mmCIF file of C-alpha atoms in Angstrom:
data_model
loop_
_atom_site.group_PDB
_atom_site.id
_atom_site.type_symbol
_atom_site.label_atom_id
_atom_site.label_comp_id
_atom_site.label_asym_id
_atom_site.label_seq_id
_atom_site.Cartn_x
_atom_site.Cartn_y
_atom_site.Cartn_z
ATOM 1 C CA MET A 1 -11.261 18.588 23.931
ATOM 2 C CA GLU A 2 -13.123 18.339 27.209
ATOM 3 C CA VAL A 3 -13.795 15.115 29.047
ATOM 4 C CA SER A 4 -15.375 14.285 32.376
ATOM 5 C CA THR A 5 -12.938 12.614 34.740
ATOM 6 C CA LEU A 6 -13.086 10.422 37.786
ATOM 7 C CA PRO A 7 -10.989 12.092 40.465
ATOM 8 C CA SER A 8 -9.769 9.010 42.291
ATOM 9 C CA LEU A 9 -7.390 6.421 40.887
ATOM 10 C CA SER A 10 -7.685 4.324 44.065
ATOM 11 C CA ARG A 11 -11.341 3.677 43.323
ATOM 12 C CA GLN A 12 -10.435 2.106 40.006
ATOM 13 C CA GLU A 13 -7.677 0.068 41.617
ATOM 14 C CA THR A 14 -10.026 -1.359 44.236
ATOM 15 C CA GLU A 15 -12.631 -2.210 41.628
ATOM 16 C CA GLY A 16 -9.990 -3.995 39.609
ATOM 17 C CA SER A 17 -11.256 -2.548 36.337
ATOM 18 C CA LEU A 18 -7.815 -1.401 35.275
ATOM 19 C CA GLU A 19 -4.258 -1.619 36.554
ATOM 20 C CA MET A 20 -1.504 0.827 35.865
ATOM 21 C CA GLU A 21 2.095 -0.134 36.389
ATOM 22 C CA THR A 22 5.365 1.610 35.643
ATOM 23 C CA ALA A 23 8.378 -0.187 34.298
ATOM 24 C CA PHE A 24 10.810 2.172 35.945
ATOM 25 C CA SER A 25 11.451 3.971 39.253
ATOM 26 C CA ASN A 26 9.031 6.794 40.083
ATOM 27 C CA GLN A 27 11.571 8.827 42.013
ATOM 28 C CA GLY A 28 11.302 11.704 39.557
ATOM 29 C CA PHE A 29 7.516 12.070 39.854
ATOM 30 C CA GLU A 30 5.945 15.105 41.413
ATOM 31 C CA GLY A 31 4.662 14.342 44.845
ATOM 32 C CA ASN A 32 1.831 16.858 44.742
ATOM 33 C CA ASP A 33 -0.704 16.554 41.939
ATOM 34 C CA ALA A 34 -2.525 19.744 42.887
ATOM 35 C CA THR A 35 -1.237 21.462 39.763
ATOM 36 C CA ASP A 36 -3.256 19.023 37.652
ATOM 37 C CA SER A 37 -6.615 20.214 38.932
ATOM 38 C CA SER A 38 -7.259 22.153 35.722
ATOM 39 C CA SER A 39 -8.757 20.538 32.643
ATOM 40 C CA ALA A 40 -5.934 18.321 31.459
ATOM 41 C CA TRP A 41 -7.092 18.066 27.864
ATOM 42 C CA SER A 42 -8.058 21.673 27.102
ATOM 43 C CA PRO A 43 -4.800 23.064 25.668
ATOM 44 C CA GLU A 44 -4.000 26.674 26.370
ATOM 45 C CA GLU A 45 -4.125 28.983 23.386
ATOM 46 C CA HIS A 46 -0.809 30.478 22.352
ATOM 47 C CA GLU A 47 -0.240 33.340 19.957
ATOM 48 C CA GLY A 48 2.187 33.177 17.093
ATOM 49 C CA ALA A 49 2.259 31.862 13.548
ATOM 50 C CA ASN A 50 3.983 28.809 12.227
ATOM 51 C CA VAL A 51 7.633 29.333 11.493
ATOM 52 C CA LEU A 52 10.105 27.429 9.379
ATOM 53 C CA PRO A 53 11.912 24.497 11.037
ATOM 54 C CA ALA A 54 15.561 25.217 11.680
ATOM 55 C CA HIS A 55 18.272 24.032 9.358
ATOM 56 C CA PRO A 56 19.828 20.820 10.672
ATOM 57 C CA SER A 57 23.314 20.949 12.108
ATOM 58 C CA PRO A 58 26.007 19.984 9.583
ATOM 59 C CA HIS A 59 26.571 16.372 10.585
ATOM 60 C CA GLU A 60 26.132 13.036 8.912
ATOM 61 C CA PRO A 61 22.887 11.276 9.840
ATOM 62 C CA ILE A 62 23.390 8.646 12.520
ATOM 63 C CA SER A 63 21.265 6.307 10.453
ATOM 64 C CA LYS A 64 19.399 6.725 7.199
ATOM 65 C CA CYS A 65 16.366 5.328 5.456
ATOM 66 C CA GLY A 66 17.571 5.670 1.866
ATOM 67 C CA ASP A 67 18.187 8.301 -0.798
ATOM 68 C CA LEU A 68 15.604 10.231 -2.785
ATOM 69 C CA ASP A 69 16.514 11.759 -6.152
ATOM 70 C CA VAL A 70 14.588 14.963 -6.867
ATOM 71 C CA ILE A 71 14.664 17.658 -9.568
ATOM 72 C CA PHE A 72 13.716 21.240 -8.644
ATOM 73 C CA ASP A 73 12.683 23.660 -11.376
ATOM 74 C CA TYR A 74 11.907 27.148 -10.062
ATOM 75 C CA ARG A 75 10.412 29.771 -12.381
ATOM 76 C CA PRO A 76 10.646 33.277 -10.893
ATOM 77 C CA SER A 77 8.457 34.859 -13.557
ATOM 78 C CA THR A 78 5.453 32.732 -12.558
ATOM 79 C CA GLN A 79 6.507 32.195 -8.932
ATOM 80 C CA LYS A 80 6.063 28.453 -9.408
ATOM 81 C CA LEU A 81 8.240 25.562 -8.246
ATOM 82 C CA LEU A 82 8.012 22.279 -10.144
ATOM 83 C CA VAL A 83 9.300 19.330 -8.108
ATOM 84 C CA THR A 84 9.928 16.012 -9.870
ATOM 85 C CA VAL A 85 10.400 12.994 -7.631
ATOM 86 C CA LEU A 86 12.558 10.591 -9.638
ATOM 87 C CA GLU A 87 13.377 7.509 -7.586
ATOM 88 C CA ALA A 88 14.244 6.174 -4.147
ATOM 89 C CA LYS A 89 17.363 4.084 -3.549
ATOM 90 C CA ASP A 90 18.857 2.071 -0.691
ATOM 91 C CA ILE A 91 15.516 1.988 1.136
ATOM 92 C CA PRO A 92 14.656 -0.778 3.657
ATOM 93 C CA ASP A 93 14.223 -4.100 1.881
ATOM 94 C CA LYS A 94 11.085 -6.203 2.158
ATOM 95 C CA ASP A 95 12.603 -8.470 4.813
ATOM 96 C CA ARG A 96 13.011 -5.469 7.133
ATOM 97 C CA SER A 97 10.032 -3.314 6.222
ATOM 98 C CA GLY A 98 7.541 -6.053 5.373
ATOM 99 C CA VAL A 99 6.397 -4.214 2.227
ATOM 100 C CA SER A 100 7.544 -3.516 -1.319
ATOM 101 C CA SER A 101 5.194 -0.652 -2.287
ATOM 102 C CA TRP A 102 6.192 2.976 -1.752
ATOM 103 C CA GLN A 103 4.867 6.517 -2.029
ATOM 104 C CA VAL A 104 6.384 9.956 -1.406
ATOM 105 C CA HIS A 105 4.416 12.813 0.201
ATOM 106 C CA LEU A 106 5.476 16.448 -0.239
ATOM 107 C CA VAL A 107 4.383 19.392 1.945
ATOM 108 C CA LEU A 108 5.285 23.075 1.716
ATOM 109 C CA MET A 109 6.431 24.214 5.153
ATOM 110 C CA PRO A 110 5.581 25.929 7.389
ATOM 111 C CA SER A 111 2.020 26.634 6.216
ATOM 112 C CA LYS A 112 1.318 23.022 5.109
ATOM 113 C CA LYS A 113 -1.406 24.387 2.818
ATOM 114 C CA GLN A 114 0.228 23.127 -0.386
ATOM 115 C CA ARG A 115 0.973 19.438 -0.659
ATOM 116 C CA GLY A 116 1.126 16.570 -3.084
ATOM 117 C CA LYS A 117 2.129 12.934 -3.402
ATOM 118 C CA THR A 118 3.503 10.554 -5.960
ATOM 119 C CA SER A 119 1.934 7.448 -7.385
ATOM 120 C CA VAL A 120 2.490 4.152 -5.575
ATOM 121 C CA GLN A 121 5.452 2.218 -6.982
ATOM 122 C CA ARG A 122 6.841 -1.196 -6.153
ATOM 123 C CA GLY A 123 10.293 -2.673 -5.847
ATOM 124 C CA PRO A 124 13.524 -2.145 -3.907
ATOM 125 C CA ASN A 125 14.336 0.999 -5.952
ATOM 126 C CA PRO A 126 10.956 2.495 -6.893
ATOM 127 C CA THR A 127 10.929 4.911 -9.830
ATOM 128 C CA PHE A 128 8.246 7.602 -9.572
ATOM 129 C CA LYS A 129 8.949 10.399 -12.080
ATOM 130 C CA ASP A 130 5.949 12.277 -10.668
ATOM 131 C CA LYS A 131 5.662 16.078 -10.692
ATOM 132 C CA VAL A 132 4.219 18.326 -7.981
ATOM 133 C CA THR A 133 3.776 22.077 -8.486
ATOM 134 C CA PHE A 134 3.930 24.677 -5.699
ATOM 135 C CA THR A 135 2.667 28.195 -6.468
ATOM 136 C CA LYS A 136 2.868 31.791 -5.188
ATOM 137 C CA LEU A 137 6.529 31.518 -4.179
ATOM 138 C CA ALA A 138 8.014 34.973 -4.640
ATOM 139 C CA PRO A 139 11.824 35.007 -5.138
ATOM 140 C CA GLU A 140 12.384 37.295 -2.158
ATOM 141 C CA GLU A 141 10.390 34.943 0.109
ATOM 142 C CA LEU A 142 12.043 31.634 -0.789
ATOM 143 C CA SER A 143 14.196 31.644 2.346
ATOM 144 C CA THR A 144 11.056 31.385 4.466
ATOM 145 C CA TYR A 145 9.956 28.073 2.936
ATOM 146 C CA ALA A 146 11.004 24.430 2.879
ATOM 147 C CA ILE A 147 9.658 21.276 1.243
ATOM 148 C CA ARG A 148 9.210 18.286 3.535
ATOM 149 C CA PHE A 149 9.611 14.916 1.822
ATOM 150 C CA ARG A 150 8.309 11.784 3.522
ATOM 151 C CA LEU A 151 8.655 8.229 2.252
ATOM 152 C CA TYR A 152 5.715 5.983 3.098
ATOM 153 C CA SER A 153 5.367 2.233 2.843
ATOM 154 C CA VAL A 154 1.991 1.166 1.463
ATOM 155 C CA ARG A 155 0.174 -2.053 2.307
ATOM 156 C CA LYS A 156 -3.153 -3.383 1.118
ATOM 157 C CA LEU A 157 -6.114 -2.682 3.417
ATOM 158 C CA ILE A 158 -3.806 -0.865 5.867
ATOM 159 C CA LYS A 159 -2.928 2.809 5.964
ATOM 160 C CA GLU A 160 0.568 3.769 4.845
ATOM 161 C CA ARG A 161 3.438 3.954 7.364
ATOM 162 C CA MET A 162 5.910 6.795 7.358
ATOM 163 C CA MET A 163 9.460 5.428 7.076
ATOM 164 C CA GLY A 164 11.733 8.440 6.619
ATOM 165 C CA GLU A 165 11.773 12.165 5.943
ATOM 166 C CA ARG A 166 13.919 15.058 4.828
ATOM 167 C CA PHE A 167 13.531 18.835 4.557
ATOM 168 C CA PHE A 168 14.807 20.801 1.562
ATOM 169 C CA TYR A 169 15.135 24.502 2.271
ATOM 170 C CA LEU A 170 14.191 26.694 -0.670
ATOM 171 C CA SER A 171 16.940 29.153 0.173
ATOM 172 C CA ASN A 172 19.193 26.555 -1.511
ATOM 173 C CA LEU A 173 17.273 26.665 -4.795
ATOM 174 C CA ASN A 174 19.002 27.380 -8.081
ATOM 175 C CA GLN A 175 16.928 30.162 -9.646
ATOM 176 C CA GLU A 176 18.522 29.790 -13.071
ATOM 177 C CA GLY A 177 17.172 26.458 -14.254
ATOM 178 C CA GLU A 178 16.764 22.906 -13.049
ATOM 179 C CA MET A 179 18.789 21.390 -10.252
ATOM 180 C CA LYS A 180 18.973 17.723 -9.299
ATOM 181 C CA VAL A 181 19.391 16.873 -5.610
ATOM 182 C CA THR A 182 19.838 13.601 -3.739
ATOM 183 C CA LEU A 183 18.124 13.838 -0.361
ATOM 184 C CA VAL A 184 19.235 11.532 2.448
ATOM 185 C CA LEU A 185 16.119 10.315 4.238
ATOM 186 C CA GLU A 186 16.392 9.996 7.998
ATOM 187 C CA PRO A 187 14.277 7.418 9.848
ATOM 188 C CA ARG A 188 11.339 8.757 11.820
ATOM 189 C CA SER A 189 9.871 5.511 13.088
ATOM 190 C CA ASN A 190 10.983 1.968 13.697
ATOM 191 C CA LEU A 191 10.754 -0.674 11.022
ATOM 192 C CA CYS A 192 8.363 -3.602 11.020
ATOM 193 C CA SER A 193 10.474 -6.445 12.351
ATOM 194 C CA GLY A 194 11.796 -6.834 15.852
ATOM 195 C CA GLY A 195 15.377 -6.683 14.624
ATOM 196 C CA SER A 196 15.085 -3.064 13.554
ATOM 197 C CA GLN A 197 14.427 -1.200 16.771
ATOM 198 C CA ILE A 198 15.210 2.497 16.984
ATOM 199 C CA SER A 199 18.845 3.267 17.590
ATOM 200 C CA LEU A 200 19.468 4.458 21.137
ATOM 201 C CA SER A 201 22.346 6.571 19.901
ATOM 202 C CA ALA A 202 20.030 8.298 17.447
ATOM 203 C CA ILE A 203 17.476 9.040 20.150
ATOM 204 C CA SER A 204 20.015 10.380 22.612
ATOM 205 C CA HIS A 205 21.858 12.475 20.026
ATOM 206 C CA SER A 206 23.385 15.751 21.123
ATOM 207 C CA ASP A 207 20.205 17.728 20.498
ATOM 208 C CA SER A 208 18.770 16.242 23.705
ATOM 209 C CA ALA A 209 21.254 18.246 25.749
ATOM 210 C CA SER A 210 20.438 21.588 27.330
ATOM 211 C CA SER A 211 21.216 23.724 24.320
ATOM 212 C CA ASN A 212 20.075 27.288 23.816
ATOM 213 C CA GLN A 213 20.707 26.793 20.104
ATOM 214 C CA SER A 214 17.546 24.700 19.935
ATOM 215 C CA LEU A 215 15.380 27.495 21.289
ATOM 216 C CA SER A 216 15.220 29.394 18.022
ATOM 217 C CA HIS A 217 14.529 26.529 15.625
ATOM 218 C CA GLY A 218 10.786 27.183 15.444
ATOM 219 C CA GLY A 219 9.943 23.591 14.531
ATOM 220 C CA VAL A 220 6.619 21.979 15.325
ATOM 221 C CA PRO A 221 6.612 20.141 18.706
ATOM 222 C CA GLU A 222 6.697 16.386 18.146
ATOM 223 C CA LEU A 223 6.760 13.309 20.356
ATOM 224 C CA LEU A 224 8.164 9.841 19.669
ATOM 225 C CA VAL A 225 5.895 7.204 21.233
ATOM 226 C CA GLY A 226 6.246 3.425 21.335
ATOM 227 C CA LEU A 227 3.172 1.187 21.623
ATOM 228 C CA SER A 228 2.789 -2.554 22.103
ATOM 229 C CA TYR A 229 -0.113 -4.752 23.180
ATOM 230 C CA ASN A 230 -0.127 -8.346 24.356
ATOM 231 C CA ALA A 231 -3.548 -9.848 23.683
ATOM 232 C CA THR A 232 -2.816 -12.827 25.931
ATOM 233 C CA THR A 233 -1.965 -10.833 29.037
ATOM 234 C CA GLY A 234 -3.964 -7.696 28.172
ATOM 235 C CA ARG A 235 -0.939 -5.476 28.801
ATOM 236 C CA LEU A 236 -0.852 -2.188 26.899
ATOM 237 C CA SER A 237 2.686 -0.776 27.054
ATOM 238 C CA VAL A 238 3.245 2.895 26.251
ATOM 239 C CA GLU A 239 6.805 4.191 26.017
ATOM 240 C CA MET A 240 7.440 7.919 26.081
ATOM 241 C CA ILE A 241 10.703 7.991 24.127
ATOM 242 C CA LYS A 242 11.721 11.444 23.002
ATOM 243 C CA GLY A 243 10.417 14.947 22.380
ATOM 244 C CA SER A 244 11.433 17.424 19.726
ATOM 245 C CA HIS A 245 11.105 21.205 19.372
ATOM 246 C CA PHE A 246 9.632 21.841 22.828
ATOM 247 C CA ARG A 247 9.569 25.561 23.537
ATOM 248 C CA ASN A 248 9.275 27.753 26.580
ATOM 249 C CA LEU A 249 6.799 30.386 25.454
ATOM 250 C CA ALA A 250 7.256 32.656 28.447
ATOM 251 C CA VAL A 251 11.024 33.139 28.665
ATOM 252 C CA ASN A 252 13.982 32.551 26.406
ATOM 253 C CA ARG A 253 15.379 29.417 28.037
ATOM 254 C CA PRO A 254 14.876 25.685 27.535
ATOM 255 C CA PRO A 255 11.671 24.357 29.135
ATOM 256 C CA ASP A 256 11.244 21.967 32.059
ATOM 257 C CA THR A 257 8.839 19.398 30.657
ATOM 258 C CA TYR A 258 6.998 16.247 31.637
ATOM 259 C CA GLY A 259 4.466 14.021 29.941
ATOM 260 C CA LYS A 260 1.072 13.090 31.288
ATOM 261 C CA LEU A 261 -0.790 9.981 30.142
ATOM 262 C CA CYS A 262 -4.459 9.307 30.721
ATOM 263 C CA LEU A 263 -6.579 6.340 29.674
ATOM 264 C CA LEU A 264 -10.262 7.060 29.063
ATOM 265 C CA ASN A 265 -13.167 4.688 28.634
ATOM 266 C CA SER A 266 -15.723 4.815 25.815
ATOM 267 C CA VAL A 267 -17.674 7.684 27.392
ATOM 268 C CA GLY A 268 -14.619 9.807 28.214
ATOM 269 C CA GLN A 269 -14.258 8.925 31.889
ATOM 270 C CA GLU A 270 -10.747 8.657 33.262
ATOM 271 C CA MET A 271 -9.674 5.097 34.006
ATOM 272 C CA SER A 272 -6.059 5.759 34.966
ATOM 273 C CA ARG A 273 -3.385 8.427 34.785
ATOM 274 C CA CYS A 274 0.373 8.652 35.180
ATOM 275 C CA LYS A 275 3.241 11.066 34.530
ATOM 276 C CA THR A 276 6.848 10.968 33.485
ATOM 277 C CA SER A 277 9.590 12.532 35.531
ATOM 278 C CA ILE A 278 10.586 16.100 34.694
ATOM 279 C CA ARG A 279 13.286 16.810 32.129
ATOM 280 C CA ARG A 280 14.843 20.134 33.024
ATOM 281 C CA GLY A 281 16.156 22.622 30.482
ATOM 282 C CA GLN A 282 15.793 20.392 27.424
ATOM 283 C CA PRO A 283 14.010 21.487 24.233
ATOM 284 C CA ASN A 284 14.526 17.941 22.860
ATOM 285 C CA PRO A 285 14.158 15.780 25.990
ATOM 286 C CA VAL A 286 14.765 12.032 26.098
ATOM 287 C CA TYR A 287 12.295 10.350 28.452
ATOM 288 C CA ARG A 288 12.659 6.598 27.822
ATOM 289 C CA GLU A 289 9.932 5.821 30.360
ATOM 290 C CA THR A 290 7.412 2.997 29.932
ATOM 291 C CA PHE A 291 3.937 2.673 31.395
ATOM 292 C CA VAL A 292 1.835 -0.481 31.372
ATOM 293 C CA PHE A 293 -1.962 -0.410 31.444
ATOM 294 C CA GLN A 294 -4.148 -3.473 31.864
ATOM 295 C CA VAL A 295 -6.762 -3.485 29.100
ATOM 296 C CA ALA A 296 -8.788 -6.515 28.063
ATOM 297 C CA LEU A 297 -8.816 -7.346 24.360
ATOM 298 C CA PHE A 298 -12.524 -6.559 24.015
ATOM 299 C CA GLN A 299 -11.870 -3.099 25.556
ATOM 300 C CA LEU A 300 -9.005 -2.181 23.247
ATOM 301 C CA SER A 301 -11.213 -0.588 20.574
ATOM 302 C CA ASP A 302 -13.221 1.392 23.144
ATOM 303 C CA VAL A 303 -10.465 3.179 25.092
ATOM 304 C CA THR A 304 -8.632 6.415 24.291
ATOM 305 C CA LEU A 305 -5.050 7.117 25.292
ATOM 306 C CA MET A 306 -4.417 10.826 25.875
ATOM 307 C CA ILE A 307 -0.843 12.145 26.040
ATOM 308 C CA SER A 308 -0.049 15.754 26.864
ATOM 309 C CA ILE A 309 3.263 17.552 27.351
ATOM 310 C CA TYR A 310 3.523 20.289 29.947
ATOM 311 C CA ASN A 311 6.121 22.955 30.638
ATOM 312 C CA ARG A 312 6.409 23.292 34.403
ATOM 313 C CA ARG A 313 7.159 26.942 35.092
ATOM 314 C CA SER A 314 6.912 26.683 38.875
ATOM 315 C CA ILE A 315 5.510 24.344 41.514
ATOM 316 C CA LYS A 316 1.972 25.619 40.942
ATOM 317 C CA ARG A 317 2.235 26.919 37.386
ATOM 318 C CA LYS A 318 2.344 24.948 34.168
ATOM 319 C CA GLU A 319 1.471 25.426 30.528
ATOM 320 C CA MET A 320 0.585 22.858 27.935
ATOM 321 C CA ILE A 321 3.007 22.505 25.036
ATOM 322 C CA GLY A 322 0.733 20.137 23.119
ATOM 323 C CA TRP A 323 -1.280 16.941 23.183
ATOM 324 C CA LEU A 324 -2.375 13.949 21.114
ATOM 325 C CA SER A 325 -4.800 11.060 21.477
ATOM 326 C CA MET A 326 -4.917 7.513 20.149
ATOM 327 C CA GLY A 327 -7.537 4.785 20.228
ATOM 328 C CA GLN A 328 -11.269 5.252 19.950
ATOM 329 C CA ASN A 329 -10.992 9.039 19.634
ATOM 330 C CA SER A 330 -7.708 9.553 17.797
ATOM 331 C CA SER A 331 -6.604 13.143 17.266
ATOM 332 C CA GLY A 332 -5.529 12.494 13.678
ATOM 333 C CA GLU A 333 -4.939 9.994 10.908
ATOM 334 C CA GLU A 334 -1.351 9.223 11.920
ATOM 335 C CA GLU A 335 -2.440 8.549 15.493
ATOM 336 C CA GLN A 336 -5.214 6.254 14.279
ATOM 337 C CA ASN A 337 -2.757 4.411 12.037
ATOM 338 C CA HIS A 338 -0.304 3.981 14.912
ATOM 339 C CA TRP A 339 -2.990 2.447 17.131
ATOM 340 C CA GLN A 340 -4.045 0.085 14.354
ATOM 341 C CA GLU A 341 -0.459 -0.973 13.673
ATOM 342 C CA MET A 342 -0.008 -1.720 17.371
ATOM 343 C CA LYS A 343 -3.057 -3.999 17.321
ATOM 344 C CA GLU A 344 -1.636 -5.880 14.346
ATOM 345 C CA SER A 345 1.973 -6.090 15.501
ATOM 346 C CA LYS A 346 1.552 -9.194 17.710
ATOM 347 C CA SER A 347 3.187 -7.766 20.848
ATOM 348 C CA GLN A 348 6.059 -6.084 18.975
ATOM 349 C CA GLN A 349 6.642 -2.429 19.743
ATOM 350 C CA VAL A 350 5.653 0.107 17.083
ATOM 351 C CA CYS A 351 7.266 3.547 17.387
ATOM 352 C CA ARG A 352 6.140 6.639 15.539
ATOM 353 C CA TRP A 353 6.571 10.399 15.697
ATOM 354 C CA HIS A 354 3.465 12.497 16.295
ATOM 355 C CA THR A 355 2.913 16.215 15.913
ATOM 356 C CA LEU A 356 1.490 17.693 19.109
ATOM 357 C CA LEU A 357 -1.718 19.691 18.789
ATOM 358 C CA GLU A 358 -1.847 23.115 20.403
ATOM 359 C CA SER A 359 -5.570 23.784 20.128
#
């Protein structure tokens, strides 16, 4: 994605068309922005195919979003896997989630080319009993695949919201008949009401430390972003919360990363930009930095928020890990849904995970 930019932020400040504030100290910011002279939104191309996300460490989830009962029926002779989603239990009740209709999405990882979803069911313990078939799964290749399960809440006239997810690795399959499994869903976004904010302990879990173990997981880079908008004051708050699966493509060590945010007007001109401080040697960095942009209500549907993550290799060298956009020109359906939920949330923060695009 290429956009024309206005080089000077001071011009916009003097015109008063947009303010940018930070809700934290800027001591960690880079003093010299010369390294940002390249096209900020044209991601570098990286070689390499998708790989399977790493198995999670053997620990109990810090918090969970419910249980999902599933039956797996693998048939080696036809290389087919029949997955039956039975029911979900102990999921967020209507008082917390604001909905009572649910749907489960299934995706074969890492290719994401085979997918399916259940019917929409209502109630605190929805029963699905829907079947999804995955094909061309040779017995000797099962260890290279996983099924990602995501539970979505469904509301009328509004796109579904992802509530929790779980991976099932096909290396654990029973190849001699059916096997029933209860999957513990882990939350991937905050719930609807203000009393269900994301757990700080979950965000700052041990995987945020400088751990070489995280270098080989091969997961898709993701970013947890919090959005809120106050229509009365016109304050758009963007919180960079946490990253996941950030890789250093050049050397085998954890990357030094920072996030760059840019607000664009309806014709792609830069209105304001800002950056997080650098997180050094962390494949799963915790940022917890908030930026506030001043955007009038009538402008909210015409602006685009661009977020990119960079690996700073040296003072004058950087490489883009990935990017996403929300607003008028959203980079995907989940980003568009997140922006819409923010507009409807009445100043409450809405947090969601987003997969970073690499091209």
